[in-house]
Amino acid sequence: RAAGAGGEAFSSGGGGEAAGADGADDNLVKPVRVYSGRDLAREMGAISEQLRDEADWAVRQKALLRLRGLVAGGACEMEGWTEGFKALRDPLIAQITELRSSLVKESCRAFEAIALAMAGGFEPFVDVFLTPLMRNTVVTIAVISRSSHAAVVTILTAAPTPKAVPRLLTGMMDRSATLRTRCAEYLTFLLHRLPATPSSDRRLLDRHLEPIALALRPALSDAQSEVRSHARAAYWAFARHAPARAASLLASLDGPTQRMIAEEKVHADAAFELHTARHGALPPSQVAALLALPQRGHRAASPAPQQRMPSPKRSSSHPELPAGRLPAPAPPRAVSARAAPEARHQSMGGGAEAHRLEARGKAEEEERKETVAGGAGRVP
């Protein structure tokens, strides 16, 4: 059928056509390698022109695949990539706001690949692409909402920046309960990703602490339970960065809300670990713990010394023997047949617990047999 002219049939489950033709698979993305800035500029110009083709959506989809191929080929590391990517900002945003789910999904995949490749270099673009992606998370078409949600999480994972805070706070005050829930979740994730610094140092979130507190207050008493739940998790993430301001906010709330927040403290850390494991991202706090040097005033714990076998000492009863030589061992003592198994195990390295139990069991079994045999031969 003429899908390009007549549009696409959607459903709440993601759309049959969207699921069947929802962009190319990852194995179809082949690395595109360029070896000069001129070649890169030519490629980016061609992609920009194709993304503006409103007549044929397939051309735009191929352009998005080409863009992912450039990323896979290492183009993000070349000089001139940032300037070329800036030129793609408007046409990429246009693809996010498309009604065709296949283009939205392919655009989100491109954002994920670019953010992971650029890492911190993607920070100037976070606030540009974050708002349209967050808006897509409330769309009833599952392909669009899931792809946009994954793109937001990947961007905040690869390039966590305080620049995203104003966008998230705006979403937390939106009329849509779904968007308020999502933005509270994203705020929690971002606050955990940003390292918490001591109060004596300049914080990354200094200018955003008061707006965060003001946005959390209505969210903690929101009419929707999901919003309140994510807001409580965001509160404890916020407390890592501003304990005094968080305590002041808590004191201004009513008693039931305070109790709910206190109960959430037990589950806040476990919930973040689960969230991190689900998205495959390691929190910077754990990375810092693995790589940090000992802090001033604290001594690093030295590794436990390895246990060594005691070396043979010179016997004081034989002072005439030179160092390193021991007297001949004494002849073994005679032991009874019943005690022989246990004595043999003790002579082999002291005897492990399992061996001692085995020897004891055999001895008891022999004693029981002797008792039974003696009782059978007894005359009544």
Tab-separated table of C-alpha atoms in Angstrom:
chain	number	residue	atom	x	y	z
A	1	ARG	CA	0.000	0.000	0.000
A	2	ALA	CA	1.053	3.630	-0.375
A	3	ALA	CA	2.280	4.111	3.169
A	4	GLY	CA	4.313	7.166	2.247
A	5	ALA	CA	1.260	9.071	1.037
A	6	GLY	CA	-1.456	7.672	3.258
A	7	GLY	CA	0.478	7.553	6.508
A	8	GLU	CA	0.896	4.659	8.876
A	9	ALA	CA	-1.634	2.672	10.837
A	10	PHE	CA	-0.905	2.944	14.563
A	11	SER	CA	-2.108	1.021	17.559
A	12	SER	CA	-1.499	1.207	21.276
A	13	GLY	CA	0.713	-1.870	21.063
A	14	GLY	CA	3.230	-0.246	18.770
A	15	GLY	CA	1.599	-0.618	15.361
A	16	GLY	CA	1.686	-3.669	13.150
A	17	GLU	CA	3.468	-1.959	10.316
A	18	ALA	CA	5.764	-0.134	12.677
A	19	ALA	CA	6.776	-3.392	14.277
A	20	GLY	CA	7.350	-5.057	10.949
A	21	ALA	CA	9.269	-2.227	9.317
A	22	ASP	CA	10.596	-0.338	12.304
A	23	GLY	CA	13.942	0.639	10.869
A	24	ALA	CA	16.932	-1.431	9.959
A	25	ASP	CA	18.455	-3.933	12.276
A	26	ASP	CA	21.791	-3.238	13.909
A	27	ASN	CA	23.538	-5.854	11.780
A	28	LEU	CA	22.651	-3.814	8.679
A	29	VAL	CA	24.664	-0.827	9.894
A	30	LYS	CA	28.053	-1.087	8.228
A	31	PRO	CA	30.931	1.160	9.351
A	32	VAL	CA	31.591	4.031	6.964
A	33	ARG	CA	35.193	5.200	7.166
A	34	VAL	CA	36.366	8.602	6.062
A	35	TYR	CA	40.004	9.645	6.053
A	36	SER	CA	39.922	13.413	5.733
A	37	GLY	CA	37.952	16.388	6.940
A	38	ARG	CA	36.840	17.106	3.418
A	39	ASP	CA	35.337	13.642	3.028
A	40	LEU	CA	33.610	13.969	6.384
A	41	ALA	CA	32.110	17.355	5.450
A	42	ARG	CA	30.862	15.901	2.164
A	43	GLU	CA	29.222	12.960	3.974
A	44	MET	CA	27.575	15.164	6.582
A	45	GLY	CA	26.299	17.538	3.894
A	46	ALA	CA	24.737	14.668	1.965
A	47	ILE	CA	23.069	13.325	5.121
A	48	SER	CA	21.718	16.772	5.959
A	49	GLU	CA	20.215	17.128	2.507
A	50	GLN	CA	18.627	13.677	2.616
A	51	LEU	CA	17.103	14.282	6.065
A	52	ARG	CA	15.287	17.301	4.635
A	53	ASP	CA	13.637	15.211	1.916
A	54	GLU	CA	9.973	15.315	2.931
A	55	ALA	CA	8.750	13.419	-0.108
A	56	ASP	CA	10.244	9.994	0.648
A	57	TRP	CA	10.663	8.750	4.211
A	58	ALA	CA	12.851	5.869	3.022
A	59	VAL	CA	15.520	8.363	1.943
A	60	ARG	CA	15.579	9.848	5.417
A	61	GLN	CA	15.807	6.411	6.974
A	62	LYS	CA	18.813	5.554	4.807
A	63	ALA	CA	20.404	8.850	5.840
A	64	LEU	CA	20.017	7.909	9.505
A	65	LEU	CA	21.623	4.548	8.773
A	66	ARG	CA	24.460	6.336	7.004
A	67	LEU	CA	24.921	8.569	10.035
A	68	ARG	CA	25.171	5.553	12.331
A	69	GLY	CA	27.664	4.028	9.909
A	70	LEU	CA	29.863	7.114	10.191
A	71	VAL	CA	29.742	6.844	13.971
A	72	ALA	CA	30.655	3.157	13.809
A	73	GLY	CA	33.566	4.036	11.518
A	74	GLY	CA	35.053	6.451	14.061
A	75	ALA	CA	33.948	9.735	12.519
A	76	CYS	CA	33.153	11.208	15.949
A	77	GLU	CA	36.867	11.302	16.707
A	78	MET	CA	37.739	13.333	13.617
A	79	GLU	CA	38.211	17.065	13.497
A	80	GLY	CA	35.161	18.751	12.056
A	81	TRP	CA	32.651	16.251	13.428
A	82	THR	CA	31.205	18.651	16.016
A	83	GLU	CA	30.587	21.355	13.451
A	84	GLY	CA	28.981	18.894	11.074
A	85	PHE	CA	26.780	17.496	13.840
A	86	LYS	CA	25.602	20.995	14.754
A	87	ALA	CA	24.353	21.400	11.197
A	88	LEU	CA	22.227	18.261	11.645
A	89	ARG	CA	20.464	19.530	14.768
A	90	ASP	CA	17.271	20.822	13.146
A	91	PRO	CA	16.728	17.948	10.681
A	92	LEU	CA	17.353	15.403	13.463
A	93	ILE	CA	14.809	17.085	15.716
A	94	ALA	CA	12.372	16.943	12.812
A	95	GLN	CA	12.834	13.163	12.634
A	96	ILE	CA	12.099	12.820	16.370
A	97	THR	CA	8.777	14.600	15.972
A	98	GLU	CA	7.767	12.438	12.999
A	99	LEU	CA	4.586	10.363	13.115
A	100	ARG	CA	6.288	7.405	11.482
A	101	SER	CA	7.589	5.199	14.282
A	102	SER	CA	10.345	3.650	12.166
A	103	LEU	CA	11.993	7.048	11.651
A	104	VAL	CA	11.664	7.954	15.331
A	105	LYS	CA	13.202	4.657	16.371
A	106	GLU	CA	16.076	5.016	13.904
A	107	SER	CA	16.664	8.590	15.098
A	108	CYS	CA	16.799	7.434	18.723
A	109	ARG	CA	19.298	4.730	17.797
A	110	ALA	CA	21.423	7.361	16.102
A	111	PHE	CA	21.292	9.559	19.217
A	112	GLU	CA	22.339	6.643	21.398
A	113	ALA	CA	25.284	5.767	19.157
A	114	ILE	CA	26.450	9.390	18.922
A	115	ALA	CA	26.120	10.037	22.663
A	116	LEU	CA	28.095	6.907	23.540
A	117	ALA	CA	30.799	7.771	21.007
A	118	MET	CA	31.124	11.446	21.983
A	119	ALA	CA	30.672	10.902	25.749
A	120	GLY	CA	31.419	14.236	27.431
A	121	GLY	CA	31.575	15.955	24.058
A	122	PHE	CA	27.830	15.428	23.736
A	123	GLU	CA	27.082	17.721	26.712
A	124	PRO	CA	26.436	20.868	24.597
A	125	PHE	CA	23.686	18.971	22.763
A	126	VAL	CA	21.940	17.423	25.777
A	127	ASP	CA	19.519	20.257	26.461
A	128	VAL	CA	18.801	20.580	22.725
A	129	PHE	CA	17.607	17.008	22.152
A	130	LEU	CA	16.331	16.175	25.638
A	131	THR	CA	13.011	18.038	25.456
A	132	PRO	CA	11.655	16.442	22.232
A	133	LEU	CA	12.798	13.015	23.400
A	134	MET	CA	11.047	13.428	26.761
A	135	ARG	CA	7.896	14.535	25.003
A	136	ASN	CA	7.923	11.312	23.023
A	137	THR	CA	7.935	9.165	26.179
A	138	VAL	CA	4.248	9.976	26.751
A	139	VAL	CA	3.171	8.962	23.236
A	140	THR	CA	0.801	6.002	23.249
A	141	ILE	CA	2.720	4.303	20.421
A	142	ALA	CA	4.972	1.874	22.265
A	143	VAL	CA	7.746	1.892	19.639
A	144	ILE	CA	8.132	5.663	19.936
A	145	SER	CA	7.853	5.868	23.739
A	146	ARG	CA	10.249	2.976	24.394
A	147	SER	CA	12.828	4.183	21.889
A	148	SER	CA	12.716	7.736	23.215
A	149	HIS	CA	13.001	6.553	26.816
A	150	ALA	CA	16.045	4.438	25.947
A	151	ALA	CA	17.630	7.399	24.169
A	152	VAL	CA	17.125	9.687	27.189
A	153	VAL	CA	18.665	7.161	29.567
A	154	THR	CA	21.620	6.599	27.244
A	155	ILE	CA	22.251	10.324	26.881
A	156	LEU	CA	22.163	10.872	30.649
A	157	THR	CA	24.452	7.876	31.084
A	158	ALA	CA	27.024	8.932	28.498
A	159	ALA	CA	26.973	12.675	29.154
A	160	PRO	CA	25.602	13.484	32.628
A	161	THR	CA	25.494	17.259	32.907
A	162	PRO	CA	23.732	19.800	35.130
A	163	LYS	CA	22.470	21.432	31.938
A	164	ALA	CA	19.764	18.782	31.837
A	165	VAL	CA	18.314	19.768	35.230
A	166	PRO	CA	16.132	22.710	34.030
A	167	ARG	CA	14.578	20.540	31.327
A	168	LEU	CA	13.788	17.798	33.829
A	169	LEU	CA	12.316	20.206	36.374
A	170	THR	CA	10.072	21.682	33.697
A	171	GLY	CA	8.828	18.206	32.868
A	172	MET	CA	8.135	17.469	36.543
A	173	MET	CA	5.593	20.313	36.532
A	174	ASP	CA	3.904	19.236	33.288
A	175	ARG	CA	0.193	18.485	33.075
A	176	SER	CA	0.915	14.916	31.955
A	177	ALA	CA	1.299	12.551	34.880
A	178	THR	CA	3.359	10.192	32.726
A	179	LEU	CA	5.832	12.936	31.884
A	180	ARG	CA	6.024	14.010	35.530
A	181	THR	CA	6.805	10.425	36.483
A	182	ARG	CA	9.442	10.024	33.781
A	183	CYS	CA	11.169	13.304	34.619
A	184	ALA	CA	11.303	12.437	38.327
A	185	GLU	CA	12.887	9.129	37.339
A	186	TYR	CA	15.385	10.867	35.056
A	187	LEU	CA	16.231	13.384	37.788
A	188	THR	CA	16.992	10.561	40.209
A	189	PHE	CA	19.211	8.900	37.634
A	190	LEU	CA	21.048	12.138	36.833
A	191	LEU	CA	21.623	13.041	40.497
A	192	HIS	CA	23.172	9.644	41.070
A	193	ARG	CA	25.340	10.014	37.980
A	194	LEU	CA	26.719	13.399	39.027
A	195	PRO	CA	29.405	13.073	41.707
A	196	ALA	CA	28.558	14.546	45.088
A	197	THR	CA	31.311	16.900	46.278
A	198	PRO	CA	32.089	18.039	49.841
A	199	SER	CA	30.400	21.203	51.067
A	200	SER	CA	33.763	23.018	51.105
A	201	ASP	CA	34.203	22.506	47.356
A	202	ARG	CA	32.300	24.101	44.526
A	203	ARG	CA	29.394	21.865	43.647
A	204	LEU	CA	28.325	21.087	40.120
A	205	LEU	CA	24.706	21.686	41.104
A	206	ASP	CA	25.084	24.913	43.104
A	207	ARG	CA	22.790	26.979	40.894
A	208	HIS	CA	20.234	24.159	40.619
A	209	LEU	CA	19.851	23.123	44.261
A	210	GLU	CA	17.071	25.550	45.119
A	211	PRO	CA	15.054	24.906	41.911
A	212	ILE	CA	15.312	21.146	42.561
A	213	ALA	CA	13.986	21.592	46.104
A	214	LEU	CA	11.111	23.743	44.856
A	215	ALA	CA	10.202	21.150	42.207
A	216	LEU	CA	10.378	18.225	44.634
A	217	ARG	CA	7.938	19.771	47.106
A	218	PRO	CA	4.795	19.508	44.914
A	219	ALA	CA	5.999	16.235	43.399
A	220	LEU	CA	6.193	14.610	46.850
A	221	SER	CA	2.491	15.350	47.354
A	222	ASP	CA	1.385	14.717	43.752
A	223	ALA	CA	-2.036	13.218	43.116
A	224	GLN	CA	-0.451	10.282	41.254
A	225	SER	CA	1.230	7.607	43.365
A	226	GLU	CA	3.868	6.885	40.697
A	227	VAL	CA	4.967	10.507	40.707
A	228	ARG	CA	5.212	10.523	44.502
A	229	SER	CA	7.205	7.286	44.508
A	230	HIS	CA	9.811	8.564	42.028
A	231	ALA	CA	9.899	11.929	43.788
A	232	ARG	CA	10.826	10.206	47.069
A	233	ALA	CA	13.670	8.416	45.316
A	234	ALA	CA	14.743	11.746	43.803
A	235	TYR	CA	14.664	13.307	47.280
A	236	TRP	CA	17.271	10.884	48.627
A	237	ALA	CA	19.407	11.355	45.535
A	238	PHE	CA	19.138	15.101	46.119
A	239	ALA	CA	20.145	14.638	49.774
A	240	ARG	CA	23.531	13.314	48.619
A	241	HIS	CA	24.324	16.695	47.099
A	242	ALA	CA	22.630	19.057	49.580
A	243	PRO	CA	21.969	17.388	52.952
A	244	ALA	CA	21.086	20.644	54.742
A	245	ARG	CA	18.643	21.799	52.063
A	246	ALA	CA	17.090	18.330	51.903
A	247	ALA	CA	16.605	18.328	55.686
A	248	SER	CA	14.955	21.747	55.485
A	249	LEU	CA	12.635	20.505	52.746
A	250	LEU	CA	11.726	17.426	54.786
A	251	ALA	CA	10.902	19.525	57.843
A	252	SER	CA	8.478	21.647	55.816
A	253	LEU	CA	6.373	18.644	54.772
A	254	ASP	CA	3.453	17.088	56.629
A	255	GLY	CA	3.870	14.103	58.910
A	256	PRO	CA	2.562	11.343	56.603
A	257	THR	CA	4.797	12.535	53.750
A	258	GLN	CA	7.802	12.590	56.083
A	259	ARG	CA	7.095	9.010	57.161
A	260	MET	CA	6.813	7.844	53.553
A	261	ILE	CA	10.117	9.514	52.688
A	262	ALA	CA	11.793	7.926	55.721
A	263	GLU	CA	10.523	4.488	54.676
A	264	GLU	CA	11.837	5.049	51.155
A	265	LYS	CA	15.373	5.511	52.518
A	266	VAL	CA	15.690	1.779	53.067
A	267	HIS	CA	14.892	1.002	49.439
A	268	ALA	CA	16.483	4.004	47.709
A	269	ASP	CA	19.971	2.533	47.326
A	270	ALA	CA	18.705	-0.893	46.263
A	271	ALA	CA	16.363	0.674	43.719
A	272	PHE	CA	19.208	2.646	42.162
A	273	GLU	CA	21.422	-0.434	41.952
A	274	LEU	CA	18.611	-2.261	40.169
A	275	HIS	CA	18.079	0.676	37.818
A	276	THR	CA	21.781	0.821	37.058
A	277	ALA	CA	22.066	-2.899	36.449
A	278	ARG	CA	19.033	-2.814	34.162
A	279	HIS	CA	20.595	-0.165	31.937
A	280	GLY	CA	24.151	-1.478	32.142
A	281	ALA	CA	25.600	1.665	33.593
A	282	LEU	CA	28.081	1.793	36.433
A	283	PRO	CA	27.491	4.675	38.869
A	284	PRO	CA	30.375	7.149	39.040
A	285	SER	CA	30.411	6.719	42.823
A	286	GLN	CA	31.431	3.091	42.350
A	287	VAL	CA	33.950	3.994	39.663
A	288	ALA	CA	35.467	6.594	41.961
A	289	ALA	CA	35.627	4.062	44.772
A	290	LEU	CA	37.553	1.695	42.542
A	291	LEU	CA	39.978	4.287	41.198
A	292	ALA	CA	40.269	6.869	44.001
A	293	LEU	CA	43.492	7.265	45.961
A	294	PRO	CA	43.415	7.284	49.772
A	295	GLN	CA	42.043	10.551	51.084
A	296	ARG	CA	44.095	12.894	53.186
A	297	GLY	CA	44.178	11.853	56.817
A	298	HIS	CA	43.339	8.236	56.050
A	299	ARG	CA	45.712	5.385	55.472
A	300	ALA	CA	44.970	2.889	52.809
A	301	ALA	CA	44.318	-0.557	54.125
A	302	SER	CA	47.227	-2.808	53.347
A	303	PRO	CA	46.451	-6.138	51.783
A	304	ALA	CA	46.229	-9.051	54.145
A	305	PRO	CA	49.513	-10.975	54.304
A	306	GLN	CA	49.490	-14.348	52.689
A	307	GLN	CA	49.628	-17.280	55.034
A	308	ARG	CA	52.927	-19.067	54.858
A	309	MET	CA	53.781	-22.521	56.011
A	310	PRO	CA	55.941	-22.411	59.162
A	311	SER	CA	59.562	-22.993	58.319
A	312	PRO	CA	61.412	-25.662	60.299
A	313	LYS	CA	63.263	-24.200	63.248
A	314	ARG	CA	66.501	-25.410	64.729
A	315	SER	CA	65.815	-27.642	67.655
A	316	SER	CA	67.153	-26.301	70.929
A	317	SER	CA	67.834	-29.846	72.044
A	318	HIS	CA	70.341	-30.351	69.195
A	319	PRO	CA	72.609	-27.305	69.178
A	320	GLU	CA	75.361	-29.248	67.499
A	321	LEU	CA	73.435	-29.524	64.196
A	322	PRO	CA	74.214	-26.822	61.627
A	323	ALA	CA	71.513	-24.454	60.414
A	324	GLY	CA	69.086	-25.966	57.937
A	325	ARG	CA	69.518	-29.558	59.150
A	326	LEU	CA	67.187	-31.356	61.497
A	327	PRO	CA	67.640	-34.533	63.450
A	328	ALA	CA	66.246	-37.730	62.044
A	329	PRO	CA	62.583	-38.204	62.908
A	330	ALA	CA	61.751	-40.490	65.795
A	331	PRO	CA	60.319	-43.906	64.934
A	332	PRO	CA	56.527	-43.896	64.788
A	333	ARG	CA	54.668	-44.932	67.873
A	334	ALA	CA	52.581	-48.056	67.800
A	335	VAL	CA	48.908	-47.332	67.707
A	336	SER	CA	45.920	-49.574	68.032
A	337	ALA	CA	44.039	-50.788	64.991
A	338	ARG	CA	40.984	-48.788	65.991
A	339	ALA	CA	42.895	-45.525	66.245
A	340	ALA	CA	45.015	-46.121	63.147
A	341	PRO	CA	42.757	-44.403	60.590
A	342	GLU	CA	42.453	-41.242	62.668
A	343	ALA	CA	46.146	-41.152	63.448
A	344	ARG	CA	46.965	-41.581	59.767
A	345	HIS	CA	44.783	-38.616	58.841
A	346	GLN	CA	46.343	-36.504	61.559
A	347	SER	CA	49.825	-37.265	60.233
A	348	MET	CA	48.767	-35.990	56.780
A	349	GLY	CA	48.730	-32.246	57.384
A	350	GLY	CA	46.880	-32.187	60.698
A	351	GLY	CA	43.729	-33.958	59.434
A	352	ALA	CA	40.814	-32.093	57.838
A	353	GLU	CA	37.430	-32.023	59.470
A	354	ALA	CA	35.901	-34.351	56.906
A	355	HIS	CA	38.625	-36.934	57.430
A	356	ARG	CA	38.213	-36.829	61.187
A	357	LEU	CA	34.481	-37.361	60.885
A	358	GLU	CA	35.029	-40.252	58.503
A	359	ALA	CA	37.543	-41.930	60.836
A	360	ARG	CA	35.279	-41.425	63.830
A	361	GLY	CA	32.362	-42.941	61.946
A	362	LYS	CA	34.387	-46.006	60.980
A	363	ALA	CA	35.542	-46.501	64.560
A	364	GLU	CA	31.999	-46.285	65.876
A	365	GLU	CA	30.825	-48.742	63.224
A	366	GLU	CA	33.514	-51.249	64.232
A	367	GLU	CA	32.614	-50.863	67.909
A	368	ARG	CA	28.941	-51.442	67.123
A	369	LYS	CA	29.778	-54.625	65.172
A	370	GLU	CA	31.910	-55.940	68.026
A	371	THR	CA	29.075	-55.259	70.484
A	372	VAL	CA	26.559	-57.067	68.322
A	373	ALA	CA	28.896	-60.008	67.791
A	374	GLY	CA	29.591	-60.267	71.513
A	375	GLY	CA	25.883	-60.184	72.333
A	376	ALA	CA	25.112	-62.916	69.792
A	377	GLY	CA	27.645	-65.292	71.327
A	378	ARG	CA	26.463	-64.699	74.881
A	379	VAL	CA	24.634	-67.682	76.531
A	380	PRO	CA	21.260	-66.627	78.023
